[in-house]
Amino acid sequence: MLNVFLKVVVGVAATISVLVILLAMYTTVTERTRQIGILKSLGMSKAAITWVIEQEAILVSVLGVFAGVLLTLLTRFAVMRSTSLVVDVEPKWIAISLLIGLIGGSIGALYPALRAARQDAVDALSYE
């Protein structure tokens, strides 16, 4: 039963992370509409614009995973130092969290990136 519970928790956390990245990247694209228009008017392709936004989301995801792992290890150290509990952090779960973070960040940023790539350059330049 514990394994089922852990899988459900991981699934819910992954879903929430996808939604948070989606919202953050959607807001970023909305705020950068004018910049995207400039890039498009200079000849940047749709694929290149999509890739730039995906790269930003992947970077944010990687930084988030590393911050989470660091906080986990610091909390583990504090718990083991102040109590007699032994907390095991398996490298397998660190790798899984990195993988879920990267996939979640990529999927979450896909819609905003495609939306940015589809914008018309003239409309984006006149956006205030």
PDB file of C-alpha atoms in Angstrom:
ATOM      1  CA  MET A   1       0.000   0.000   0.000  1.00  0.00           C
ATOM      2  CA  LEU A   2       2.893   2.344   0.697  1.00  0.00           C
ATOM      3  CA  ASN A   3       4.203   1.963  -2.860  1.00  0.00           C
ATOM      4  CA  VAL A   4       0.777   2.822  -4.268  1.00  0.00           C
ATOM      5  CA  PHE A   5       0.619   5.872  -2.015  1.00  0.00           C
ATOM      6  CA  LEU A   6       4.086   6.998  -3.137  1.00  0.00           C
ATOM      7  CA  LYS A   7       3.130   6.629  -6.805  1.00  0.00           C
ATOM      8  CA  VAL A   8      -0.008   8.686  -6.269  1.00  0.00           C
ATOM      9  CA  VAL A   9       1.962  11.403  -4.474  1.00  0.00           C
ATOM     10  CA  VAL A  10       4.555  11.474  -7.269  1.00  0.00           C
ATOM     11  CA  GLY A  11       1.781  11.677  -9.878  1.00  0.00           C
ATOM     12  CA  VAL A  12       0.019  14.531  -8.106  1.00  0.00           C
ATOM     13  CA  ALA A  13       3.310  16.397  -7.630  1.00  0.00           C
ATOM     14  CA  ALA A  14       4.188  15.948 -11.309  1.00  0.00           C
ATOM     15  CA  THR A  15       0.774  17.237 -12.388  1.00  0.00           C
ATOM     16  CA  ILE A  16       1.064  20.270 -10.144  1.00  0.00           C
ATOM     17  CA  SER A  17       4.572  21.014 -11.424  1.00  0.00           C
ATOM     18  CA  VAL A  18       3.358  20.835 -15.036  1.00  0.00           C
ATOM     19  CA  LEU A  19       0.550  23.276 -14.255  1.00  0.00           C
ATOM     20  CA  VAL A  20       2.862  25.672 -12.405  1.00  0.00           C
ATOM     21  CA  ILE A  21       5.372  25.699 -15.272  1.00  0.00           C
ATOM     22  CA  LEU A  22       2.507  26.156 -17.751  1.00  0.00           C
ATOM     23  CA  LEU A  23       1.212  29.175 -15.856  1.00  0.00           C
ATOM     24  CA  ALA A  24       4.673  30.688 -15.377  1.00  0.00           C
ATOM     25  CA  MET A  25       5.653  30.284 -19.019  1.00  0.00           C
ATOM     26  CA  TYR A  26       2.264  31.523 -20.243  1.00  0.00           C
ATOM     27  CA  THR A  27       2.741  34.669 -18.154  1.00  0.00           C
ATOM     28  CA  THR A  28       6.303  35.034 -19.445  1.00  0.00           C
ATOM     29  CA  VAL A  29       5.172  34.755 -23.060  1.00  0.00           C
ATOM     30  CA  THR A  30       2.403  37.299 -22.480  1.00  0.00           C
ATOM     31  CA  GLU A  31       4.850  39.750 -20.905  1.00  0.00           C
ATOM     32  CA  ARG A  32       7.391  39.252 -23.697  1.00  0.00           C
ATOM     33  CA  THR A  33       5.002  39.595 -26.613  1.00  0.00           C
ATOM     34  CA  ARG A  34       6.806  42.634 -27.937  1.00  0.00           C
ATOM     35  CA  GLN A  35      10.215  40.933 -27.699  1.00  0.00           C
ATOM     36  CA  ILE A  36       8.858  37.904 -29.526  1.00  0.00           C
ATOM     37  CA  GLY A  37       7.575  40.248 -32.259  1.00  0.00           C
ATOM     38  CA  ILE A  38      11.041  41.754 -32.603  1.00  0.00           C
ATOM     39  CA  LEU A  39      12.619  38.308 -32.905  1.00  0.00           C
ATOM     40  CA  LYS A  40      10.062  37.282 -35.519  1.00  0.00           C
ATOM     41  CA  SER A  41      10.573  40.491 -37.495  1.00  0.00           C
ATOM     42  CA  LEU A  42      14.319  39.819 -37.515  1.00  0.00           C
ATOM     43  CA  GLY A  43      13.654  36.427 -39.092  1.00  0.00           C
ATOM     44  CA  MET A  44      13.732  33.996 -36.187  1.00  0.00           C
ATOM     45  CA  SER A  45      11.885  30.809 -37.085  1.00  0.00           C
ATOM     46  CA  LYS A  46       8.937  29.350 -35.202  1.00  0.00           C
ATOM     47  CA  ALA A  47      11.038  26.384 -34.145  1.00  0.00           C
ATOM     48  CA  ALA A  48      13.774  28.648 -32.777  1.00  0.00           C
ATOM     49  CA  ILE A  49      11.283  30.706 -30.747  1.00  0.00           C
ATOM     50  CA  THR A  50       9.710  27.525 -29.397  1.00  0.00           C
ATOM     51  CA  TRP A  51      13.140  26.162 -28.474  1.00  0.00           C
ATOM     52  CA  VAL A  52      14.154  29.356 -26.632  1.00  0.00           C
ATOM     53  CA  ILE A  53      11.059  29.182 -24.449  1.00  0.00           C
ATOM     54  CA  GLU A  54      11.511  25.450 -23.877  1.00  0.00           C
ATOM     55  CA  GLN A  55      15.132  26.039 -22.839  1.00  0.00           C
ATOM     56  CA  GLU A  56      14.038  28.597 -20.261  1.00  0.00           C
ATOM     57  CA  ALA A  57      11.463  26.180 -18.849  1.00  0.00           C
ATOM     58  CA  ILE A  58      13.997  23.349 -18.699  1.00  0.00           C
ATOM     59  CA  LEU A  59      16.468  25.604 -16.889  1.00  0.00           C
ATOM     60  CA  VAL A  60      13.821  26.635 -14.359  1.00  0.00           C
ATOM     61  CA  SER A  61      12.875  22.972 -13.876  1.00  0.00           C
ATOM     62  CA  VAL A  62      16.465  21.856 -13.337  1.00  0.00           C
ATOM     63  CA  LEU A  63      17.086  24.652 -10.843  1.00  0.00           C
ATOM     64  CA  GLY A  64      13.869  23.716  -9.027  1.00  0.00           C
ATOM     65  CA  VAL A  65      14.850  20.051  -8.822  1.00  0.00           C
ATOM     66  CA  PHE A  66      18.330  20.904  -7.554  1.00  0.00           C
ATOM     67  CA  ALA A  67      16.874  23.269  -4.941  1.00  0.00           C
ATOM     68  CA  GLY A  68      14.440  20.549  -3.859  1.00  0.00           C
ATOM     69  CA  VAL A  69      17.185  17.930  -3.599  1.00  0.00           C
ATOM     70  CA  LEU A  70      19.387  20.328  -1.634  1.00  0.00           C
ATOM     71  CA  LEU A  71      16.553  21.121   0.792  1.00  0.00           C
ATOM     72  CA  THR A  72      15.843  17.405   1.137  1.00  0.00           C
ATOM     73  CA  LEU A  73      19.452  16.652   2.016  1.00  0.00           C
ATOM     74  CA  LEU A  74      19.643  19.552   4.469  1.00  0.00           C
ATOM     75  CA  THR A  75      16.410  18.444   6.141  1.00  0.00           C
ATOM     76  CA  ARG A  76      17.692  14.865   6.246  1.00  0.00           C
ATOM     77  CA  PHE A  77      20.863  16.067   7.937  1.00  0.00           C
ATOM     78  CA  ALA A  78      18.889  18.121  10.483  1.00  0.00           C
ATOM     79  CA  VAL A  79      16.515  15.257  11.289  1.00  0.00           C
ATOM     80  CA  MET A  80      19.314  12.724  11.686  1.00  0.00           C
ATOM     81  CA  ARG A  81      21.324  15.100  13.848  1.00  0.00           C
ATOM     82  CA  SER A  82      18.485  16.053  16.190  1.00  0.00           C
ATOM     83  CA  THR A  83      16.769  12.663  16.483  1.00  0.00           C
ATOM     84  CA  SER A  84      17.701   9.003  16.417  1.00  0.00           C
ATOM     85  CA  LEU A  85      15.875   8.478  13.112  1.00  0.00           C
ATOM     86  CA  VAL A  86      17.772   7.283  10.076  1.00  0.00           C
ATOM     87  CA  VAL A  87      16.561   8.820   6.822  1.00  0.00           C
ATOM     88  CA  ASP A  88      17.595   7.116   3.590  1.00  0.00           C
ATOM     89  CA  VAL A  89      17.579   9.106   0.367  1.00  0.00           C
ATOM     90  CA  GLU A  90      18.097   6.730  -2.509  1.00  0.00           C
ATOM     91  CA  PRO A  91      19.927   8.051  -5.585  1.00  0.00           C
ATOM     92  CA  LYS A  92      17.227   6.357  -7.670  1.00  0.00           C
ATOM     93  CA  TRP A  93      14.621   8.792  -6.323  1.00  0.00           C
ATOM     94  CA  ILE A  94      16.864  11.778  -6.990  1.00  0.00           C
ATOM     95  CA  ALA A  95      17.223  10.643 -10.601  1.00  0.00           C
ATOM     96  CA  ILE A  96      13.471  10.066 -10.871  1.00  0.00           C
ATOM     97  CA  SER A  97      12.758  13.543  -9.506  1.00  0.00           C
ATOM     98  CA  LEU A  98      15.159  15.057 -12.041  1.00  0.00           C
ATOM     99  CA  LEU A  99      13.517  13.140 -14.860  1.00  0.00           C
ATOM    100  CA  ILE A 100       9.998  14.074 -13.760  1.00  0.00           C
ATOM    101  CA  GLY A 101      11.066  17.711 -13.361  1.00  0.00           C
ATOM    102  CA  LEU A 102      12.549  17.853 -16.859  1.00  0.00           C
ATOM    103  CA  ILE A 103       9.605  16.133 -18.503  1.00  0.00           C
ATOM    104  CA  GLY A 104       7.105  18.212 -16.531  1.00  0.00           C
ATOM    105  CA  GLY A 105       8.877  21.444 -17.391  1.00  0.00           C
ATOM    106  CA  SER A 106       9.057  20.558 -21.068  1.00  0.00           C
ATOM    107  CA  ILE A 107       5.406  19.549 -21.290  1.00  0.00           C
ATOM    108  CA  GLY A 108       4.274  22.539 -19.237  1.00  0.00           C
ATOM    109  CA  ALA A 109       6.098  24.991 -21.489  1.00  0.00           C
ATOM    110  CA  LEU A 110       4.996  23.414 -24.756  1.00  0.00           C
ATOM    111  CA  TYR A 111       1.671  25.247 -25.125  1.00  0.00           C
ATOM    112  CA  PRO A 112       3.056  28.718 -24.269  1.00  0.00           C
ATOM    113  CA  ALA A 113       6.037  28.122 -26.576  1.00  0.00           C
ATOM    114  CA  LEU A 114       3.820  27.114 -29.484  1.00  0.00           C
ATOM    115  CA  ARG A 115       1.531  30.074 -28.778  1.00  0.00           C
ATOM    116  CA  ALA A 116       4.507  32.417 -28.887  1.00  0.00           C
ATOM    117  CA  ALA A 117       5.748  30.907 -32.143  1.00  0.00           C
ATOM    118  CA  ARG A 118       2.337  31.376 -33.798  1.00  0.00           C
ATOM    119  CA  GLN A 119       2.086  35.080 -32.965  1.00  0.00           C
ATOM    120  CA  ASP A 120       1.996  37.481 -35.866  1.00  0.00           C
ATOM    121  CA  ALA A 121       5.044  39.779 -35.867  1.00  0.00           C
ATOM    122  CA  VAL A 122       3.036  42.932 -36.602  1.00  0.00           C
ATOM    123  CA  ASP A 123       0.449  42.237 -33.891  1.00  0.00           C
ATOM    124  CA  ALA A 124       3.198  41.360 -31.403  1.00  0.00           C
ATOM    125  CA  LEU A 125       5.085  44.588 -32.129  1.00  0.00           C
ATOM    126  CA  SER A 126       1.982  46.696 -31.591  1.00  0.00           C
ATOM    127  CA  TYR A 127       1.119  44.911 -28.306  1.00  0.00           C
ATOM    128  CA  GLU A 128       1.171  47.199 -25.255  1.00  0.00           C
TER     129      GLU A 128
END
